[in-house]
XYZ file of C-alpha atoms in Angstrom:
354
model
C 79.663 92.968 128.624
C 82.311 94.325 126.035
C 85.378 92.207 125.406
C 88.899 93.623 123.618
C 90.266 91.103 121.372
C 93.558 91.159 119.585
C 96.524 88.617 118.038
C 99.344 88.066 116.380
C 101.406 90.794 118.623
C 104.473 88.762 118.115
C 106.229 90.615 120.995
C 110.405 90.149 120.955
C 111.615 93.116 123.610
C 111.138 96.337 123.770
C 114.687 96.303 122.659
C 114.489 94.916 119.562
C 110.765 95.879 119.062
C 109.532 98.788 120.920
C 106.290 99.389 118.674
C 104.404 96.282 119.185
C 105.054 96.086 123.005
C 103.702 99.730 122.582
C 100.503 98.836 120.457
C 99.670 96.492 122.794
C 100.220 98.931 126.397
C 98.033 101.473 123.732
C 95.372 98.973 123.817
C 95.495 98.289 127.677
C 95.470 101.949 128.472
C 92.412 102.626 126.485
C 90.382 99.874 127.562
C 89.650 101.965 131.311
C 87.913 104.411 129.276
C 86.493 101.846 127.556
C 85.035 100.510 130.429
C 86.173 96.932 128.969
C 87.783 94.712 131.327
C 89.006 91.477 129.325
C 91.276 91.556 126.628
C 91.723 88.439 124.665
C 94.532 87.554 122.605
C 93.938 84.680 120.148
C 97.806 83.592 119.804
C 101.227 84.283 118.874
C 100.887 86.832 121.659
C 104.896 86.265 121.435
C 107.175 85.861 117.974
C 108.593 82.181 118.372
C 112.068 82.010 120.614
C 110.668 83.894 122.884
C 110.895 82.571 126.162
C 110.982 85.605 129.130
C 108.113 86.745 129.586
C 108.440 89.584 132.619
C 108.657 92.347 130.221
C 105.045 91.197 129.468
C 104.278 90.160 132.782
C 105.376 94.162 134.031
C 103.017 95.622 131.715
C 99.935 93.758 132.289
C 100.583 94.407 136.301
C 100.205 98.060 134.974
C 97.244 97.414 133.739
C 95.663 95.125 136.858
C 91.816 96.424 135.704
C 91.851 93.961 133.107
C 92.389 90.256 132.519
C 94.447 89.282 130.135
C 93.279 85.530 128.261
C 95.786 83.897 126.417
C 96.077 80.795 124.293
C 99.271 79.607 122.487
C 99.542 80.295 118.865
C 101.959 77.977 115.757
C 104.748 80.554 116.934
C 104.403 80.647 120.591
C 103.467 77.167 121.527
C 104.892 77.178 125.006
C 102.626 79.484 126.497
C 101.367 78.627 129.289
C 99.868 80.000 132.541
C 103.257 78.841 135.049
C 105.207 80.913 132.738
C 103.179 84.590 133.974
C 103.551 86.403 137.401
C 101.167 89.186 136.685
C 98.040 87.985 138.651
C 95.312 89.349 136.112
C 96.608 86.424 133.458
C 94.991 83.556 132.580
C 96.788 81.569 129.788
C 95.006 78.414 128.550
C 97.722 75.651 127.138
C 94.548 73.501 126.419
C 91.043 73.448 125.929
C 89.058 75.752 128.263
C 85.908 76.924 128.486
C 85.126 80.229 130.711
C 82.409 82.075 131.494
C 82.473 85.647 130.205
C 78.503 86.373 130.429
C 78.316 83.171 127.982
C 80.611 80.424 127.291
C 84.008 80.890 125.979
C 85.809 78.062 124.477
C 89.422 78.714 124.472
C 90.917 75.971 121.645
C 95.132 76.830 122.064
C 97.267 76.357 119.028
C 98.147 72.437 118.203
C 99.826 71.077 115.714
C 98.743 68.367 113.551
C 94.883 68.657 114.248
C 91.660 70.812 113.289
C 89.573 72.991 115.301
C 86.843 70.641 114.428
C 88.823 67.457 116.389
C 89.142 69.215 119.456
C 86.070 70.908 119.595
C 83.936 67.738 119.208
C 85.536 66.664 122.542
C 83.634 69.779 124.328
C 80.806 69.493 122.541
C 78.383 67.794 125.591
C 79.066 71.241 127.254
C 78.619 73.408 124.269
C 74.680 74.589 123.794
C 74.552 75.410 120.198
C 74.328 78.933 119.428
C 74.884 79.817 122.814
C 79.115 79.599 122.952
C 81.851 81.967 121.373
C 85.144 79.544 119.919
C 88.595 81.430 120.601
C 91.087 79.858 118.329
C 94.424 80.277 115.887
C 94.540 78.935 113.027
C 93.411 79.253 109.450
C 89.066 79.779 108.072
C 88.943 77.408 104.964
C 86.566 78.730 104.061
C 85.645 82.271 102.523
C 88.344 84.525 103.950
C 91.717 84.819 101.767
C 95.103 84.435 103.375
C 96.446 87.343 102.213
C 97.720 88.437 105.949
C 99.793 85.156 106.116
C 103.152 84.239 104.441
C 103.098 81.137 106.062
C 103.185 77.807 103.987
C 100.338 75.435 104.663
C 97.495 74.948 106.961
C 97.834 75.717 110.223
C 94.843 73.943 112.814
C 92.252 74.724 110.211
C 88.772 75.622 110.937
C 85.620 74.148 108.657
C 82.609 75.843 107.317
C 81.334 72.006 107.710
C 82.907 72.596 111.577
C 80.849 75.906 112.068
C 77.291 74.133 111.038
C 77.471 70.811 112.981
C 78.567 72.602 116.379
C 76.837 75.501 115.689
C 79.062 78.623 117.878
C 77.743 81.904 118.225
C 80.854 83.505 116.823
C 84.244 82.576 115.982
C 87.710 84.755 116.917
C 90.296 83.692 115.267
C 93.816 84.790 115.129
C 96.807 83.706 112.858
C 95.741 86.106 110.069
C 97.581 89.313 110.131
C 94.697 91.442 108.278
C 91.487 92.126 109.755
C 88.813 90.454 107.800
C 85.425 88.878 108.619
C 83.381 86.410 107.123
C 79.833 85.757 108.050
C 80.447 84.961 112.168
C 84.125 83.886 111.720
C 86.007 87.178 113.179
C 89.895 87.726 112.952
C 91.264 91.158 114.049
C 94.668 91.145 112.863
C 97.606 92.521 114.193
C 97.499 95.497 116.010
C 101.019 96.822 114.975
C 102.343 96.212 111.234
C 104.787 94.032 111.492
C 106.754 94.646 108.110
C 105.959 96.391 105.200
C 103.520 94.122 103.851
C 101.008 94.900 106.766
C 99.744 97.934 105.613
C 97.593 100.486 107.120
C 95.511 102.083 110.098
C 95.195 98.812 113.094
C 92.560 98.047 114.770
C 91.798 95.552 118.051
C 88.044 94.269 118.321
C 85.285 95.065 121.000
C 83.075 92.134 121.381
C 79.546 92.979 122.885
C 78.216 89.559 124.352
C 74.766 91.056 124.778
C 74.049 91.104 120.827
C 77.055 90.035 119.617
C 78.116 93.466 117.609
C 81.412 93.450 116.469
C 83.039 97.022 116.361
C 86.465 98.120 115.950
C 88.897 100.581 117.684
C 91.917 102.000 116.470
C 95.504 101.288 117.966
C 97.678 104.250 118.188
C 100.846 103.108 116.615
C 104.441 104.137 116.485
C 104.494 103.380 112.598
C 102.244 102.742 109.948
C 103.573 100.903 106.286
C 102.465 101.709 103.452
C 103.194 99.941 100.355
C 102.157 102.262 96.445
C 103.007 100.276 93.389
C 102.194 102.575 90.157
C 101.376 100.993 86.592
C 103.118 103.185 83.741
C 101.489 103.637 80.410
C 103.700 105.742 77.935
C 102.117 108.766 76.502
C 102.565 112.353 76.558
C 100.704 112.780 79.556
C 102.484 110.453 81.924
C 103.876 112.324 83.851
C 100.793 114.566 84.776
C 98.459 111.151 84.967
C 101.313 109.922 87.647
C 101.447 113.112 89.580
C 97.810 112.796 89.488
C 97.371 108.757 90.792
C 99.723 110.060 93.559
C 98.026 112.675 95.125
C 95.071 110.118 95.086
C 97.154 107.472 96.918
C 98.190 109.523 99.157
C 94.901 111.134 100.105
C 93.209 107.274 100.277
C 95.477 107.104 103.667
C 93.279 109.275 105.447
C 95.849 110.367 107.291
C 96.028 113.281 109.720
C 98.845 115.479 110.568
C 100.248 113.583 113.833
C 100.211 110.701 111.823
C 102.249 111.255 108.724
C 105.388 110.997 110.402
C 105.019 107.730 111.262
C 104.250 106.126 107.902
C 107.108 104.299 106.312
C 106.670 103.424 102.841
C 107.475 101.706 99.447
C 107.098 103.066 96.771
C 107.601 101.340 93.136
C 106.789 102.014 89.017
C 106.578 99.351 86.572
C 105.515 99.157 83.089
C 106.373 101.092 80.227
C 107.035 105.317 79.701
C 109.042 107.672 77.131
C 111.041 109.519 80.609
C 112.405 106.921 83.214
C 114.606 109.341 84.663
C 111.349 112.042 85.133
C 109.479 109.360 86.541
C 112.075 108.434 88.703
C 112.456 112.155 89.686
C 108.987 112.978 90.120
C 108.346 109.364 92.086
C 110.711 110.613 95.382
C 109.584 114.407 94.822
C 105.951 113.482 95.571
C 106.754 111.321 98.195
C 109.532 113.059 99.870
C 108.338 114.222 103.236
C 107.821 110.610 104.071
C 109.912 108.140 105.712
C 111.114 105.078 103.283
C 111.117 101.536 104.145
C 114.818 100.514 104.644
C 115.357 104.310 103.038
C 115.171 102.920 100.119
C 114.520 105.244 97.149
C 111.584 104.431 95.582
C 112.621 101.284 92.832
C 111.870 101.635 88.873
C 114.084 98.743 88.007
C 110.128 97.290 86.231
C 109.750 100.274 84.209
C 111.135 100.230 80.454
C 111.323 102.866 78.378
C 109.042 102.417 74.925
C 108.915 105.576 72.513
C 106.530 103.699 70.142
C 103.792 105.924 69.932
C 101.159 103.402 68.027
C 101.946 100.768 70.592
C 100.785 103.950 73.526
C 97.636 104.763 71.781
C 96.859 100.803 72.066
C 98.207 100.598 75.517
C 95.631 103.134 76.646
C 92.514 102.105 74.749
C 93.813 98.095 76.303
C 93.494 99.901 79.845
C 90.267 101.795 79.023
C 88.391 98.373 78.412
C 89.864 96.581 81.292
C 88.760 99.412 83.266
C 85.067 99.236 82.226
C 84.693 94.961 82.352
C 82.057 94.014 83.212
C 82.475 91.213 86.328
C 78.969 90.708 86.538
C 78.020 88.793 89.816
C 81.698 87.466 90.597
C 82.665 88.762 94.736
C 85.290 91.640 94.087
C 87.700 89.869 96.305
C 87.582 86.818 93.449
C 87.852 89.372 90.945
C 91.844 89.404 89.064
C 94.139 91.937 90.057
C 93.655 95.044 87.996
C 97.293 95.660 87.790
C 98.205 91.963 86.920
C 95.841 92.448 84.255
C 97.824 95.437 82.694
C 101.030 94.203 82.938
C 100.506 90.890 81.088
C 98.942 93.097 78.664
C 101.583 95.340 78.136
C 103.789 92.588 77.993
C 101.657 91.384 74.678
C 101.501 94.877 73.722
C 105.585 96.005 73.810
C 106.283 92.223 73.179
C 108.998 92.978 76.405
C 110.247 95.913 73.752
C 112.103 98.292 76.127
C 115.110 99.543 78.192
């Protein structure tokens, strides 16, 4: 059996955030062709302070061939079965084992506890290596929390819990960016919620027969992107920037139908010879795209310094940084190139610029 998995939709109302409803509708609408009859939403289906679920009920009723399985997240802890009228919605507000061609343990978010503590209460009914955990919280080993800007740790799942209770696979909500670490999978939000959640969005397809995980694209109304450029002064600063802009746009890998959905934030920082020319080039190069909150490219952190000797030193330092050998250090643990270069420029120029 194949099961669709998403999380962190953060529905409000169709009037306030239609793109979030449309993303969920796109998922539900695509499942018939994929011959998928179950959708798991691993918490935070609703944004905080939302208590009327009628619009979601109506959406589910339009796709009654799909059974939707919900657990509460930290933003919607009041989710429970009695709040829904659609006959194809199952909401679990207490730990619940469900047979979906295998045992799925749905663990709703609970403040002040860990997933391991909850699993311990069900362990007698869980065959090691044969059950799948569905929860909402932080995996505290191996996955950076780049997709969540919330402070603290939310209902943690520890690596020791996985070793002790031996789930076959783990499907979690809470982190808004799709990520995988071993058998732990975050589907991420099906629609970017703000400018910090960039790029195309997907939902997961979990195959109960062989534990295979694949992704399927969500046709979203908006696609957020942020592009930041580190400028090093020199006679070629404009040509270098133009080339980098072309590479960045190409890396989005969008087709023509998607370009109109882009919402973009652009900024440049560092040092340059001609700040106005940099600003004009950024504005012209990204002129075909809608900018987030209609803001022009931000050059407030870009300073002017025409010292050619310092510019030569800066380029040499950039080359050395780009060619650094990180050995066996995992890519995700390496320091950010632009952050290193930013610090190097501050040393080279000593804050000297205008």
